[in-house]
Amino acid sequence: MRLIFMGTPDFAVPALHALHAAGHEIVAVYSQPPRPAGRGKALRASPVQQAAEALGLPVRHPEKLRKNEEEWAAFAALEADAAVVAAYGLILPQVMLDAPRLGCLNIHASLLPRWRGASPIQSSILAGDTESGVTIMQMEAGLDTGPMLLREAVPITAETTATSLHDALSAIGGQLAVRVLAERPAPTPQPEEGVTYAPMLTREDGRLDWSQSAAALDLRIRALTPWPGTFTVQADGTVLKIGAATPLPDRKHTATPGTALDDALTIACGDGALRLTRLQKPGRGMMDADAFLRGQPMPTGTRLYHTPPAASDAE
């Protein structure tokens, strides 16, 4: 088929490769424009743009699509059979949704209608879901409301992280996109019950509240690492990023939540305890607990905080 591919982050790259390997003619790749990155803030092309250029595919990266009639005309002029969209980052106006002969197909990282919206991978882990998956959806004007074409589920276990789930769903998305174009399954309307929304995430979502249970904090760390990342605050206001932890839900204690229960980074929670296994100091890389403790011991009784003590009404 004659295709347009639209995507930006790493999540979309396997789908681009899968469609190309399946022999489809990809007449254009749309991606977000290069952005400043790194210490030097040099412009860096998106992962999808880099992958497309490596395959010799033409790339377009308009800043906006809304009220961009020139881009609408260019898109229509490609005379594509379909457009495949995966985490592109811009809303497609109706005129673009209608341009390809078979419309626009979206690779969405959830089992719709659960977790429509911006952060389906993180939201599914954070909520304690036992499964996630990929839905290929026929796009329409609503937010992830279009009819479903194919779905595939994967389990979420106690070891699942946002990174591992991202990688699994990314690979599945490419496989399902190829199948949809080959099999042309009939669309199925999304059920009206079970709709949930995955919000845009911010850095504040990663702030750890030690009054929560060890189980809840474990979910937050696994869901929000590496982005937006989880963190706690020391008594002097220093922020510690937390990369991984082991929940100890049966650990009994009477300590104030946030207190170190031993010299091995076991921290009291509202219920149970959490043993921190990967941490990062300001200006340093993420490190295992042993390496962290060699440079900064955290003896029994040390306090970690949700907010700096001087600014917290609760401490």
PDB file of N, CA, C and O in Angstrom, residues 131-184:
ATOM      1  N   GLU A 131      -3.166  -6.062  33.222  1.00  0.00           N
ATOM      2  CA  GLU A 131      -2.826  -6.224  31.821  1.00  0.00           C
ATOM      3  C   GLU A 131      -2.882  -4.880  31.108  1.00  0.00           C
ATOM      4  O   GLU A 131      -3.531  -3.932  31.553  1.00  0.00           O
ATOM      5  N   SER A 132      -2.155  -4.811  30.027  1.00  0.00           N
ATOM      6  CA  SER A 132      -2.197  -3.673  29.117  1.00  0.00           C
ATOM      7  C   SER A 132      -2.226  -4.247  27.708  1.00  0.00           C
ATOM      8  O   SER A 132      -2.530  -5.425  27.521  1.00  0.00           O
ATOM      9  N   GLY A 133      -1.918  -3.449  26.722  1.00  0.00           N
ATOM     10  CA  GLY A 133      -1.912  -3.968  25.367  1.00  0.00           C
ATOM     11  C   GLY A 133      -1.884  -2.857  24.351  1.00  0.00           C
ATOM     12  O   GLY A 133      -1.636  -1.686  24.676  1.00  0.00           O
ATOM     13  N   VAL A 134      -2.124  -3.220  23.107  1.00  0.00           N
ATOM     14  CA  VAL A 134      -2.146  -2.272  21.994  1.00  0.00           C
ATOM     15  C   VAL A 134      -3.475  -2.402  21.273  1.00  0.00           C
ATOM     16  O   VAL A 134      -3.979  -3.514  21.061  1.00  0.00           O
ATOM     17  N   THR A 135      -4.034  -1.268  20.908  1.00  0.00           N
ATOM     18  CA  THR A 135      -5.237  -1.223  20.082  1.00  0.00           C
ATOM     19  C   THR A 135      -4.915  -0.465  18.799  1.00  0.00           C
ATOM     20  O   THR A 135      -4.356   0.639  18.854  1.00  0.00           O
ATOM     21  N   ILE A 136      -5.236  -1.050  17.654  1.00  0.00           N
ATOM     22  CA  ILE A 136      -5.193  -0.317  16.390  1.00  0.00           C
ATOM     23  C   ILE A 136      -6.594   0.227  16.155  1.00  0.00           C
ATOM     24  O   ILE A 136      -7.567  -0.527  16.124  1.00  0.00           O
ATOM     25  N   MET A 137      -6.668   1.527  15.998  1.00  0.00           N
ATOM     26  CA  MET A 137      -7.953   2.220  15.982  1.00  0.00           C
ATOM     27  C   MET A 137      -8.079   3.060  14.714  1.00  0.00           C
ATOM     28  O   MET A 137      -7.103   3.659  14.256  1.00  0.00           O
ATOM     29  N   GLN A 138      -9.272   3.082  14.151  1.00  0.00           N
ATOM     30  CA  GLN A 138      -9.568   4.004  13.058  1.00  0.00           C
ATOM     31  C   GLN A 138      -9.761   5.387  13.672  1.00  0.00           C
ATOM     32  O   GLN A 138     -10.609   5.580  14.553  1.00  0.00           O
ATOM     33  N   MET A 139      -8.966   6.344  13.248  1.00  0.00           N
ATOM     34  CA  MET A 139      -9.003   7.654  13.901  1.00  0.00           C
ATOM     35  C   MET A 139     -10.231   8.452  13.486  1.00  0.00           C
ATOM     36  O   MET A 139     -10.680   8.408  12.344  1.00  0.00           O
ATOM     37  N   GLU A 140     -10.751   9.193  14.475  1.00  0.00           N
ATOM     38  CA  GLU A 140     -11.804  10.164  14.253  1.00  0.00           C
ATOM     39  C   GLU A 140     -11.502  11.383  15.102  1.00  0.00           C
ATOM     40  O   GLU A 140     -10.462  11.441  15.765  1.00  0.00           O
ATOM     41  N   ALA A 141     -12.384  12.372  15.096  1.00  0.00           N
ATOM     42  CA  ALA A 141     -12.071  13.648  15.730  1.00  0.00           C
ATOM     43  C   ALA A 141     -11.938  13.553  17.250  1.00  0.00           C
ATOM     44  O   ALA A 141     -11.188  14.317  17.859  1.00  0.00           O
ATOM     45  N   GLY A 142     -12.640  12.634  17.915  1.00  0.00           N
ATOM     46  CA  GLY A 142     -12.587  12.532  19.367  1.00  0.00           C
ATOM     47  C   GLY A 142     -11.245  12.006  19.863  1.00  0.00           C
ATOM     48  O   GLY A 142     -10.453  11.435  19.106  1.00  0.00           O
ATOM     49  N   LEU A 143     -10.998  12.177  21.166  1.00  0.00           N
ATOM     50  CA  LEU A 143      -9.752  11.729  21.773  1.00  0.00           C
ATOM     51  C   LEU A 143      -9.769  10.209  21.938  1.00  0.00           C
ATOM     52  O   LEU A 143     -10.397   9.683  22.862  1.00  0.00           O
ATOM     53  N   ASP A 144      -9.121   9.508  21.024  1.00  0.00           N
ATOM     54  CA  ASP A 144      -8.995   8.038  21.080  1.00  0.00           C
ATOM     55  C   ASP A 144     -10.354   7.351  21.165  1.00  0.00           C
ATOM     56  O   ASP A 144     -10.511   6.333  21.854  1.00  0.00           O
ATOM     57  N   THR A 145     -11.328   7.884  20.452  1.00  0.00           N
ATOM     58  CA  THR A 145     -12.696   7.353  20.522  1.00  0.00           C
ATOM     59  C   THR A 145     -13.067   6.493  19.324  1.00  0.00           C
ATOM     60  O   THR A 145     -14.161   5.925  19.285  1.00  0.00           O
ATOM     61  N   GLY A 146     -12.194   6.386  18.338  1.00  0.00           N
ATOM     62  CA  GLY A 146     -12.540   5.718  17.090  1.00  0.00           C
ATOM     63  C   GLY A 146     -12.746   4.225  17.240  1.00  0.00           C
ATOM     64  O   GLY A 146     -12.340   3.605  18.232  1.00  0.00           O
ATOM     65  N   PRO A 147     -13.379   3.601  16.254  1.00  0.00           N
ATOM     66  CA  PRO A 147     -13.629   2.163  16.294  1.00  0.00           C
ATOM     67  C   PRO A 147     -12.326   1.361  16.262  1.00  0.00           C
ATOM     68  O   PRO A 147     -11.334   1.774  15.667  1.00  0.00           O
ATOM     69  N   MET A 148     -12.354   0.190  16.906  1.00  0.00           N
ATOM     70  CA  MET A 148     -11.171  -0.650  17.044  1.00  0.00           C
ATOM     71  C   MET A 148     -11.081  -1.644  15.893  1.00  0.00           C
ATOM     72  O   MET A 148     -12.087  -2.192  15.451  1.00  0.00           O
ATOM     73  N   LEU A 149      -9.853  -1.894  15.448  1.00  0.00           N
ATOM     74  CA  LEU A 149      -9.616  -2.833  14.363  1.00  0.00           C
ATOM     75  C   LEU A 149      -8.930  -4.112  14.852  1.00  0.00           C
ATOM     76  O   LEU A 149      -9.290  -5.206  14.440  1.00  0.00           O
ATOM     77  N   LEU A 150      -7.918  -3.982  15.703  1.00  0.00           N
ATOM     78  CA  LEU A 150      -7.242  -5.127  16.302  1.00  0.00           C
ATOM     79  C   LEU A 150      -6.753  -4.741  17.683  1.00  0.00           C
ATOM     80  O   LEU A 150      -6.390  -3.576  17.926  1.00  0.00           O
ATOM     81  N   ARG A 151      -6.721  -5.736  18.585  1.00  0.00           N
ATOM     82  CA  ARG A 151      -6.149  -5.514  19.921  1.00  0.00           C
ATOM     83  C   ARG A 151      -5.319  -6.730  20.305  1.00  0.00           C
ATOM     84  O   ARG A 151      -5.611  -7.846  19.902  1.00  0.00           O
ATOM     85  N   GLU A 152      -4.284  -6.494  21.107  1.00  0.00           N
ATOM     86  CA  GLU A 152      -3.505  -7.595  21.677  1.00  0.00           C
ATOM     87  C   GLU A 152      -3.097  -7.215  23.090  1.00  0.00           C
ATOM     88  O   GLU A 152      -2.580  -6.110  23.316  1.00  0.00           O
ATOM     89  N   ALA A 153      -3.323  -8.125  24.027  1.00  0.00           N
ATOM     90  CA  ALA A 153      -3.052  -7.857  25.437  1.00  0.00           C
ATOM     91  C   ALA A 153      -1.709  -8.439  25.864  1.00  0.00           C
ATOM     92  O   ALA A 153      -1.235  -9.427  25.297  1.00  0.00           O
ATOM     93  N   VAL A 154      -1.103  -7.813  26.875  1.00  0.00           N
ATOM     94  CA  VAL A 154       0.089  -8.346  27.535  1.00  0.00           C
ATOM     95  C   VAL A 154      -0.121  -8.209  29.039  1.00  0.00           C
ATOM     96  O   VAL A 154      -0.769  -7.272  29.507  1.00  0.00           O
ATOM     97  N   PRO A 155       0.423  -9.132  29.835  1.00  0.00           N
ATOM     98  CA  PRO A 155       0.249  -9.029  31.292  1.00  0.00           C
ATOM     99  C   PRO A 155       1.134  -7.946  31.889  1.00  0.00           C
ATOM    100  O   PRO A 155       2.211  -7.634  31.375  1.00  0.00           O
ATOM    101  N   ILE A 156       0.665  -7.379  32.985  1.00  0.00           N
ATOM    102  CA  ILE A 156       1.481  -6.502  33.818  1.00  0.00           C
ATOM    103  C   ILE A 156       1.754  -7.261  35.105  1.00  0.00           C
ATOM    104  O   ILE A 156       0.829  -7.646  35.818  1.00  0.00           O
ATOM    105  N   THR A 157       3.021  -7.508  35.390  1.00  0.00           N
ATOM    106  CA  THR A 157       3.408  -8.272  36.567  1.00  0.00           C
ATOM    107  C   THR A 157       4.023  -7.350  37.618  1.00  0.00           C
ATOM    108  O   THR A 157       4.155  -6.140  37.410  1.00  0.00           O
ATOM    109  N   ALA A 158       4.428  -7.938  38.727  1.00  0.00           N
ATOM    110  CA  ALA A 158       5.072  -7.168  39.795  1.00  0.00           C
ATOM    111  C   ALA A 158       6.436  -6.657  39.384  1.00  0.00           C
ATOM    112  O   ALA A 158       7.006  -5.801  40.075  1.00  0.00           O
ATOM    113  N   GLU A 159       6.989  -7.152  38.273  1.00  0.00           N
ATOM    114  CA  GLU A 159       8.289  -6.700  37.791  1.00  0.00           C
ATOM    115  C   GLU A 159       8.171  -5.720  36.620  1.00  0.00           C
ATOM    116  O   GLU A 159       9.166  -5.146  36.183  1.00  0.00           O
ATOM    117  N   THR A 160       6.974  -5.527  36.098  1.00  0.00           N
ATOM    118  CA  THR A 160       6.793  -4.674  34.923  1.00  0.00           C
ATOM    119  C   THR A 160       7.122  -3.224  35.260  1.00  0.00           C
ATOM    120  O   THR A 160       6.654  -2.685  36.260  1.00  0.00           O
ATOM    121  N   THR A 161       7.910  -2.602  34.408  1.00  0.00           N
ATOM    122  CA  THR A 161       8.214  -1.175  34.533  1.00  0.00           C
ATOM    123  C   THR A 161       7.696  -0.450  33.302  1.00  0.00           C
ATOM    124  O   THR A 161       7.355  -1.075  32.284  1.00  0.00           O
ATOM    125  N   ALA A 162       7.664   0.872  33.368  1.00  0.00           N
ATOM    126  CA  ALA A 162       7.255   1.644  32.198  1.00  0.00           C
ATOM    127  C   ALA A 162       8.156   1.345  31.013  1.00  0.00           C
ATOM    128  O   ALA A 162       7.697   1.271  29.864  1.00  0.00           O
ATOM    129  N   THR A 163       9.442   1.140  31.261  1.00  0.00           N
ATOM    130  CA  THR A 163      10.375   0.841  30.178  1.00  0.00           C
ATOM    131  C   THR A 163      10.081  -0.504  29.544  1.00  0.00           C
ATOM    132  O   THR A 163      10.008  -0.623  28.306  1.00  0.00           O
ATOM    133  N   SER A 164       9.917  -1.544  30.357  1.00  0.00           N
ATOM    134  CA  SER A 164       9.673  -2.873  29.789  1.00  0.00           C
ATOM    135  C   SER A 164       8.324  -2.939  29.080  1.00  0.00           C
ATOM    136  O   SER A 164       8.199  -3.569  28.020  1.00  0.00           O
ATOM    137  N   LEU A 165       7.314  -2.277  29.632  1.00  0.00           N
ATOM    138  CA  LEU A 165       6.003  -2.281  28.983  1.00  0.00           C
ATOM    139  C   LEU A 165       6.040  -1.476  27.690  1.00  0.00           C
ATOM    140  O   LEU A 165       5.463  -1.893  26.669  1.00  0.00           O
ATOM    141  N   HIS A 166       6.704  -0.334  27.712  1.00  0.00           N
ATOM    142  CA  HIS A 166       6.879   0.475  26.504  1.00  0.00           C
ATOM    143  C   HIS A 166       7.479  -0.356  25.376  1.00  0.00           C
ATOM    144  O   HIS A 166       6.983  -0.373  24.246  1.00  0.00           O
ATOM    145  N   ASP A 167       8.558  -1.081  25.684  1.00  0.00           N
ATOM    146  CA  ASP A 167       9.250  -1.845  24.648  1.00  0.00           C
ATOM    147  C   ASP A 167       8.384  -2.976  24.103  1.00  0.00           C
ATOM    148  O   ASP A 167       8.362  -3.236  22.890  1.00  0.00           O
ATOM    149  N   ALA A 168       7.656  -3.647  25.007  1.00  0.00           N
ATOM    150  CA  ALA A 168       6.784  -4.736  24.565  1.00  0.00           C
ATOM    151  C   ALA A 168       5.658  -4.224  23.677  1.00  0.00           C
ATOM    152  O   ALA A 168       5.369  -4.787  22.612  1.00  0.00           O
ATOM    153  N   LEU A 169       5.008  -3.138  24.089  1.00  0.00           N
ATOM    154  CA  LEU A 169       3.883  -2.608  23.323  1.00  0.00           C
ATOM    155  C   LEU A 169       4.346  -1.993  22.009  1.00  0.00           C
ATOM    156  O   LEU A 169       3.630  -2.048  21.001  1.00  0.00           O
ATOM    157  N   SER A 170       5.527  -1.401  22.016  1.00  0.00           N
ATOM    158  CA  SER A 170       6.069  -0.819  20.792  1.00  0.00           C
ATOM    159  C   SER A 170       6.246  -1.888  19.715  1.00  0.00           C
ATOM    160  O   SER A 170       5.871  -1.696  18.551  1.00  0.00           O
ATOM    161  N   ALA A 171       6.807  -3.030  20.101  1.00  0.00           N
ATOM    162  CA  ALA A 171       6.996  -4.127  19.139  1.00  0.00           C
ATOM    163  C   ALA A 171       5.657  -4.675  18.656  1.00  0.00           C
ATOM    164  O   ALA A 171       5.471  -4.931  17.452  1.00  0.00           O
ATOM    165  N   ILE A 172       4.709  -4.846  19.579  1.00  0.00           N
ATOM    166  CA  ILE A 172       3.382  -5.359  19.209  1.00  0.00           C
ATOM    167  C   ILE A 172       2.682  -4.392  18.261  1.00  0.00           C
ATOM    168  O   ILE A 172       2.008  -4.809  17.314  1.00  0.00           O
ATOM    169  N   GLY A 173       2.826  -3.098  18.512  1.00  0.00           N
ATOM    170  CA  GLY A 173       2.171  -2.100  17.671  1.00  0.00           C
ATOM    171  C   GLY A 173       2.559  -2.231  16.214  1.00  0.00           C
ATOM    172  O   GLY A 173       1.711  -2.151  15.311  1.00  0.00           O
ATOM    173  N   GLY A 174       3.847  -2.443  15.953  1.00  0.00           N
ATOM    174  CA  GLY A 174       4.284  -2.609  14.582  1.00  0.00           C
ATOM    175  C   GLY A 174       3.698  -3.858  13.939  1.00  0.00           C
ATOM    176  O   GLY A 174       3.253  -3.846  12.782  1.00  0.00           O
ATOM    177  N   GLN A 175       3.674  -4.948  14.700  1.00  0.00           N
ATOM    178  CA  GLN A 175       3.131  -6.200  14.173  1.00  0.00           C
ATOM    179  C   GLN A 175       1.648  -6.069  13.849  1.00  0.00           C
ATOM    180  O   GLN A 175       1.179  -6.535  12.800  1.00  0.00           O
ATOM    181  N   LEU A 176       0.897  -5.432  14.749  1.00  0.00           N
ATOM    182  CA  LEU A 176      -0.546  -5.288  14.528  1.00  0.00           C
ATOM    183  C   LEU A 176      -0.842  -4.348  13.363  1.00  0.00           C
ATOM    184  O   LEU A 176      -1.806  -4.569  12.608  1.00  0.00           O
ATOM    185  N   ALA A 177      -0.033  -3.302  13.199  1.00  0.00           N
ATOM    186  CA  ALA A 177      -0.250  -2.378  12.080  1.00  0.00           C
ATOM    187  C   ALA A 177      -0.108  -3.109  10.750  1.00  0.00           C
ATOM    188  O   ALA A 177      -0.908  -2.913   9.817  1.00  0.00           O
ATOM    189  N   VAL A 178       0.900  -3.973  10.641  1.00  0.00           N
ATOM    190  CA  VAL A 178       1.082  -4.751   9.413  1.00  0.00           C
ATOM    191  C   VAL A 178      -0.116  -5.680   9.200  1.00  0.00           C
ATOM    192  O   VAL A 178      -0.630  -5.820   8.074  1.00  0.00           O
ATOM    193  N   ARG A 179      -0.592  -6.317  10.272  1.00  0.00           N
ATOM    194  CA  ARG A 179      -1.734  -7.225  10.150  1.00  0.00           C
ATOM    195  C   ARG A 179      -2.998  -6.490   9.707  1.00  0.00           C
ATOM    196  O   ARG A 179      -3.759  -6.992   8.864  1.00  0.00           O
ATOM    197  N   VAL A 180      -3.236  -5.316  10.285  1.00  0.00           N
ATOM    198  CA  VAL A 180      -4.449  -4.576   9.937  1.00  0.00           C
ATOM    199  C   VAL A 180      -4.474  -4.246   8.450  1.00  0.00           C
ATOM    200  O   VAL A 180      -5.506  -4.392   7.773  1.00  0.00           O
ATOM    201  N   LEU A 181      -3.345  -3.831   7.917  1.00  0.00           N
ATOM    202  CA  LEU A 181      -3.304  -3.466   6.500  1.00  0.00           C
ATOM    203  C   LEU A 181      -3.458  -4.693   5.609  1.00  0.00           C
ATOM    204  O   LEU A 181      -4.005  -4.603   4.504  1.00  0.00           O
ATOM    205  N   ALA A 182      -2.993  -5.844   6.081  1.00  0.00           N
ATOM    206  CA  ALA A 182      -3.102  -7.069   5.287  1.00  0.00           C
ATOM    207  C   ALA A 182      -4.484  -7.696   5.386  1.00  0.00           C
ATOM    208  O   ALA A 182      -5.032  -8.197   4.391  1.00  0.00           O
ATOM    209  N   GLU A 183      -5.070  -7.671   6.598  1.00  0.00           N
ATOM    210  CA  GLU A 183      -6.311  -8.403   6.849  1.00  0.00           C
ATOM    211  C   GLU A 183      -7.550  -7.539   6.715  1.00  0.00           C
ATOM    212  O   GLU A 183      -8.655  -8.067   6.518  1.00  0.00           O
ATOM    213  N   ARG A 184      -7.393  -6.231   6.862  1.00  0.00           N
ATOM    214  CA  ARG A 184      -8.515  -5.285   6.761  1.00  0.00           C
ATOM    215  C   ARG A 184      -9.705  -5.730   7.617  1.00  0.00           C
ATOM    216  O   ARG A 184     -10.820  -5.928   7.125  1.00  0.00           O
TER     217      ARG A 184
END
